[in-house]
């Protein structure tokens, strides 16, 4: 349609981007969530449209004002929980040339969601039982279509044993992605801030290699990542 009619390197390509952060319901009014704003995913969607792509954003709890900054023609599917995100990502996968998992996904969810509001009882605390969520990204990699490019994100901190980059490299392997956007959050930089620093990890033969660190706004970083994606998509041009 009109939004992608200007030719660009991603003209005719379909991108599916998850954005925001999942919320895991406890009862009708409460959830476990995270602070992800969705700015990075939305910035990626804008950069992808600028490169000519058809974009589908699967948005987990994104502020409507932020969603309104998306260019016309971008399809949005709203989700709340990780299980909903998983369902919608798999539904969207069939049409995707590339998938970017920019959403912050809850690792655990309450084992049960009560239909009525949890009551406060007595003077005691409460213990919540949590179960592990599926790894949506790994599931997408397992059902990857031929030539589909799959990209993950990783915010890591280092510790006395391993650097943040070491952890990101291990995550790259574990996830089976084509590219991993690594964000070193050891000394604060990240959540909510407008500036960020990333390295793009990829596999070069047997080794995981990291690009030079790139600093900039989430829009700058998005442009860089879309450039990296363009070269991947071009590699598989039929
Ligand atoms: N991710 C996902 N499903 C999950 C957890 C994470 O799809 N249940 C995706 C995120 O969207 C991101 C990538 O996996 O693109 C890395 O997320 P991260 O939280 O760093 O990885 P985890 O495997 O959860 O490892 P950990 O939190 O223990 O570092
Ligand atoms: Ca996690």
Short mmCIF file of C-alpha atoms and ligand atoms in Angstrom, two decimals:
data_model
loop_
_atom_site.label_atom_id
_atom_site.label_comp_id
_atom_site.label_asym_id
_atom_site.label_seq_id
_atom_site.Cartn_x
_atom_site.Cartn_y
_atom_site.Cartn_z
CA UNK A 1 0.00 0.00 0.00
CA UNK A 2 0.94 3.68 -0.06
CA UNK A 3 3.32 3.69 2.92
CA UNK A 4 5.79 1.41 1.15
CA UNK A 5 5.35 2.65 -2.40
CA UNK A 6 8.52 4.75 -2.32
CA UNK A 7 11.24 2.34 -3.36
CA UNK A 8 13.80 1.56 -0.65
CA UNK A 9 16.14 -1.31 0.09
CA UNK A 10 13.34 -3.15 1.90
CA UNK A 11 10.70 -2.46 -0.70
CA UNK A 12 8.32 -5.42 -0.92
CA UNK A 13 9.67 -6.96 2.28
CA UNK A 14 7.54 -7.80 5.30
CA UNK A 15 8.90 -7.13 8.78
CA UNK A 16 7.32 -8.21 12.02
CA UNK A 17 8.53 -6.32 15.08
CA UNK A 18 7.57 -6.99 18.69
CA UNK A 19 7.69 -3.94 20.92
CA UNK A 20 6.97 -2.96 24.51
CA UNK A 21 6.85 -5.21 27.54
CA UNK A 22 4.57 -8.06 28.47
CA UNK A 23 2.25 -8.03 31.48
CA UNK A 24 1.35 -11.21 33.29
CA UNK A 25 -2.07 -11.11 34.93
CA UNK A 26 -2.51 -12.00 38.60
CA UNK A 27 -6.19 -11.17 38.88
CA UNK A 28 -8.62 -8.90 36.96
CA UNK A 29 -6.84 -5.72 38.06
CA UNK A 30 -3.19 -6.66 38.75
CA UNK A 31 -0.23 -7.83 36.72
CA UNK A 32 3.51 -8.41 36.87
CA UNK A 33 5.22 -6.19 34.34
CA UNK A 34 8.40 -4.42 33.39
CA UNK A 35 9.48 -0.89 32.53
CA UNK A 36 10.00 -1.31 28.81
CA UNK A 37 8.46 1.68 27.04
CA UNK A 38 8.36 0.28 23.54
CA UNK A 39 10.39 3.22 22.19
CA UNK A 40 13.03 0.98 20.64
CA UNK A 41 10.52 -1.21 18.82
CA UNK A 42 8.55 1.76 17.55
CA UNK A 43 11.76 3.50 16.38
CA UNK A 44 12.65 0.30 14.51
CA UNK A 45 9.25 0.23 12.87
CA UNK A 46 9.71 3.83 11.69
CA UNK A 47 13.19 3.07 10.32
CA UNK A 48 11.89 -0.03 8.53
CA UNK A 49 9.08 1.92 6.89
CA UNK A 50 11.61 4.57 5.84
CA UNK A 51 13.56 1.76 4.14
CA UNK A 52 10.43 0.76 2.25
CA UNK A 53 9.26 -2.25 4.28
CA UNK A 54 5.72 -3.32 5.08
CA UNK A 55 5.66 -3.40 8.86
CA UNK A 56 3.56 -5.27 11.38
CA UNK A 57 4.11 -4.30 15.00
CA UNK A 58 3.01 -6.69 17.72
CA UNK A 59 2.73 -4.23 20.57
CA UNK A 60 2.80 -5.27 24.20
CA UNK A 61 1.30 -2.53 26.33
CA UNK A 62 2.58 0.45 24.41
CA UNK A 63 1.36 3.92 25.29
CA UNK A 64 -1.17 5.08 22.68
CA UNK A 65 0.72 8.37 22.23
CA UNK A 66 3.83 6.43 21.26
CA UNK A 67 1.90 4.16 18.91
CA UNK A 68 0.53 7.30 17.26
CA UNK A 69 4.07 8.17 16.10
CA UNK A 70 3.99 5.19 13.72
CA UNK A 71 3.68 6.13 10.06
CA UNK A 72 0.44 5.31 8.28
CA UNK A 73 0.23 1.82 6.82
CA UNK A 74 1.89 0.09 9.79
CA UNK A 75 -0.28 -2.73 11.07
CA UNK A 76 -0.54 -3.00 14.86
CA UNK A 77 -1.67 -5.98 16.87
CA UNK A 78 -2.00 -5.31 20.59
CA UNK A 79 -1.16 -7.96 23.14
CA UNK A 80 -0.74 -8.04 26.92
CA UNK A 81 0.78 -11.26 28.14
CA UNK A 82 3.67 -13.38 26.90
CA UNK A 83 1.31 -16.18 25.82
CA UNK A 84 -0.69 -13.69 23.72
CA UNK A 85 2.54 -12.31 22.27
CA UNK A 86 3.64 -15.83 21.38
CA UNK A 87 0.34 -16.58 19.61
CA UNK A 88 0.42 -13.35 17.59
CA UNK A 89 4.10 -13.66 16.66
CA UNK A 90 3.58 -17.16 15.33
CA UNK A 91 0.50 -16.01 13.39
CA UNK A 92 2.54 -13.16 11.89
CA UNK A 93 5.59 -15.30 11.13
CA UNK A 94 4.12 -16.82 7.98
CA UNK A 95 4.28 -13.53 6.06
CA UNK A 96 7.57 -12.24 7.48
CA UNK A 97 10.87 -11.86 5.64
CA UNK A 98 12.38 -10.70 8.92
CA UNK A 99 11.36 -10.75 12.57
CA UNK A 100 12.75 -8.47 15.26
CA UNK A 101 12.05 -9.33 18.89
CA UNK A 102 12.47 -5.95 20.56
CA UNK A 103 9.85 -6.62 23.24
CA UNK A 104 10.86 -7.17 26.85
CA UNK A 105 9.30 -10.52 27.62
CA UNK A 106 8.51 -11.62 31.19
CA UNK A 107 10.55 -14.67 32.10
CA UNK A 108 7.88 -15.87 34.55
CA UNK A 109 4.14 -15.54 34.98
CA UNK A 110 1.84 -16.25 37.94
CA UNK A 111 0.97 -19.95 37.96
CA UNK A 112 -2.67 -19.01 38.11
CA UNK A 113 -4.78 -15.99 37.42
CA UNK A 114 -7.78 -15.65 39.71
CA UNK A 115 -11.12 -14.56 38.28
CA UNK A 116 -11.87 -12.35 41.24
CA UNK A 117 -9.66 -9.78 42.90
CA UNK A 118 -7.16 -11.23 45.35
CA UNK A 119 -8.19 -10.31 48.90
CA UNK A 120 -5.83 -9.14 51.58
CA UNK A 121 -6.09 -11.58 54.46
CA UNK A 122 -4.75 -11.35 58.01
CA UNK A 123 -1.45 -9.62 58.71
CA UNK A 124 0.75 -11.98 56.76
CA UNK A 125 2.68 -11.58 53.54
CA UNK A 126 1.85 -13.61 50.49
CA UNK A 127 3.91 -15.91 48.28
CA UNK A 128 3.26 -15.88 44.57
CA UNK A 129 3.84 -19.03 42.58
CA UNK A 130 5.43 -18.30 39.23
CA UNK A 131 5.98 -20.57 36.26
CA UNK A 132 8.44 -20.02 33.45
CA UNK A 133 7.17 -18.48 30.22
CA UNK A 134 8.01 -20.02 26.87
CA UNK A 135 10.94 -18.46 25.03
CA UNK A 136 9.08 -16.80 22.17
CA UNK A 137 12.24 -16.00 20.23
CA UNK A 138 13.56 -19.56 20.36
CA UNK A 139 10.13 -20.83 19.29
CA UNK A 140 10.21 -18.52 16.27
CA UNK A 141 13.71 -19.69 15.37
CA UNK A 142 12.52 -23.31 15.59
CA UNK A 143 9.66 -22.62 13.16
CA UNK A 144 11.69 -20.29 10.96
CA UNK A 145 10.72 -20.10 7.30
CA UNK A 146 13.43 -20.54 4.73
CA UNK A 147 15.53 -17.35 4.38
CA UNK A 148 13.68 -15.66 7.21
CA UNK A 149 16.01 -13.36 9.16
CA UNK A 150 15.46 -13.41 12.92
CA UNK A 151 16.86 -10.78 15.26
CA UNK A 152 16.90 -10.66 19.05
CA UNK A 153 17.86 -8.13 21.66
CA UNK A 154 19.93 -8.62 24.79
CA UNK A 155 20.55 -6.17 27.61
CA UNK A 156 23.36 -7.61 29.71
CA UNK A 157 25.46 -6.74 32.72
CA UNK A 158 28.92 -8.10 33.41
CA UNK A 159 30.10 -9.65 36.69
CA UNK A 160 33.52 -10.60 38.11
CA UNK A 161 33.55 -13.82 36.05
CA UNK A 162 32.32 -12.74 32.63
CA UNK A 163 31.90 -9.53 30.70
CA UNK A 164 28.51 -8.38 29.46
CA UNK A 165 29.74 -9.13 25.94
CA UNK A 166 30.59 -12.72 26.92
CA UNK A 167 27.04 -13.21 28.18
CA UNK A 168 25.64 -11.71 24.99
CA UNK A 169 27.74 -14.06 22.87
CA UNK A 170 26.46 -17.04 24.83
CA UNK A 171 22.91 -15.77 24.38
CA UNK A 172 23.45 -15.41 20.64
CA UNK A 173 24.34 -19.11 20.49
CA UNK A 174 21.54 -20.21 22.76
CA UNK A 175 18.88 -18.37 20.78
CA UNK A 176 19.95 -19.40 17.28
CA UNK A 177 19.27 -15.92 15.89
CA UNK A 178 20.92 -14.33 12.85
CA UNK A 179 21.68 -11.09 14.66
CA UNK A 180 21.62 -10.13 18.32
CA UNK A 181 21.49 -6.49 19.34
CA UNK A 182 23.58 -6.28 22.49
CA UNK A 183 23.15 -3.46 24.92
CA UNK A 184 25.62 -3.15 27.82
CA UNK A 185 23.58 -1.98 30.80
CA UNK A 186 26.32 -2.49 33.42
CA UNK A 187 26.51 1.19 34.30
CA UNK A 188 22.91 2.34 34.06
CA UNK A 189 22.46 3.55 30.42
CA UNK A 190 19.20 2.11 28.98
CA UNK A 191 15.58 1.94 30.17
CA UNK A 192 13.63 5.05 29.43
CA UNK A 193 16.69 7.03 28.34
CA UNK A 194 16.87 8.39 24.84
CA UNK A 195 20.49 7.51 24.20
CA UNK A 196 21.80 4.01 23.94
CA UNK A 197 24.94 2.11 22.92
CA UNK A 198 24.74 -1.19 21.10
CA UNK A 199 26.84 -3.78 19.33
CA UNK A 200 25.42 -6.10 16.72
CA UNK A 201 26.45 -9.74 17.14
CA UNK A 202 26.50 -12.14 14.23
CA UNK A 203 28.08 -15.46 13.35
CA UNK A 204 31.12 -15.32 11.14
CA UNK A 205 31.88 -18.92 10.29
CA UNK A 206 32.11 -20.65 13.66
CA UNK A 207 32.78 -17.54 15.72
CA UNK A 208 30.39 -15.01 17.17
CA UNK A 209 31.64 -11.57 16.23
CA UNK A 210 30.57 -8.19 17.56
CA UNK A 211 30.40 -4.98 15.55
CA UNK A 212 31.98 -1.80 16.83
CA UNK A 213 29.94 -0.16 19.57
CA UNK A 214 27.44 2.23 18.12
CA UNK A 215 26.19 5.20 20.17
CA UNK A 216 23.15 7.26 19.46
CA UNK A 217 19.47 7.78 19.95
CA UNK A 218 17.06 4.88 19.57
CA UNK A 219 16.29 6.29 16.11
CA UNK A 220 20.01 6.26 15.16
CA UNK A 221 20.43 2.75 16.50
CA UNK A 222 17.34 1.65 14.60
CA UNK A 223 18.72 2.98 11.33
CA UNK A 224 21.96 1.09 11.91
CA UNK A 225 20.12 -2.12 12.70
CA UNK A 226 17.90 -1.79 9.65
CA UNK A 227 21.10 -1.32 7.56
CA UNK A 228 22.47 -4.57 9.01
CA UNK A 229 19.17 -6.24 8.25
CA UNK A 230 19.17 -4.96 4.67
CA UNK A 231 22.50 -6.63 3.98
CA UNK A 232 21.18 -9.91 5.44
CA UNK A 233 18.02 -9.77 3.37
CA UNK A 234 20.05 -8.93 0.27
CA UNK A 235 22.29 -11.94 0.89
CA UNK A 236 19.29 -14.22 0.40
CA UNK A 237 17.83 -12.32 -2.55
CA UNK A 238 16.38 -14.86 -4.95
N1 LIG B 1 12.68 -13.36 24.69
C1 LIG B 1 11.59 -14.09 24.24
N2 LIG B 1 10.86 -14.85 25.12
C2 LIG B 1 11.21 -14.91 26.42
C3 LIG B 1 12.32 -14.18 26.89
C4 LIG B 1 13.04 -13.42 26.00
O1 LIG B 1 11.28 -14.02 23.06
N3 LIG B 1 10.48 -15.65 27.27
C5 LIG B 1 13.47 -12.60 23.71
C6 LIG B 1 13.52 -11.11 23.95
O2 LIG B 1 12.49 -10.44 23.23
C7 LIG B 1 14.90 -10.73 23.39
C8 LIG B 1 15.72 -11.98 23.64
O3 LIG B 1 14.79 -13.06 23.80
O4 LIG B 1 14.85 -10.50 22.01
C9 LIG B 1 16.62 -11.93 24.83
O5 LIG B 1 15.87 -11.67 25.97
P1 LIG B 1 16.57 -11.83 27.39
O6 LIG B 1 15.58 -11.50 28.47
O7 LIG B 1 17.85 -11.09 27.35
O8 LIG B 1 16.91 -13.40 27.36
P2 LIG B 1 16.54 -14.58 28.32
O9 LIG B 1 16.65 -15.81 27.48
O10 LIG B 1 15.24 -14.36 29.00
O11 LIG B 1 17.73 -14.63 29.35
P3 LIG B 1 17.96 -13.86 30.76
O12 LIG B 1 16.78 -12.96 31.02
O13 LIG B 1 18.11 -14.93 31.75
O14 LIG B 1 19.24 -13.09 30.54
CA1 LIG B 2 14.70 -12.54 30.28
#
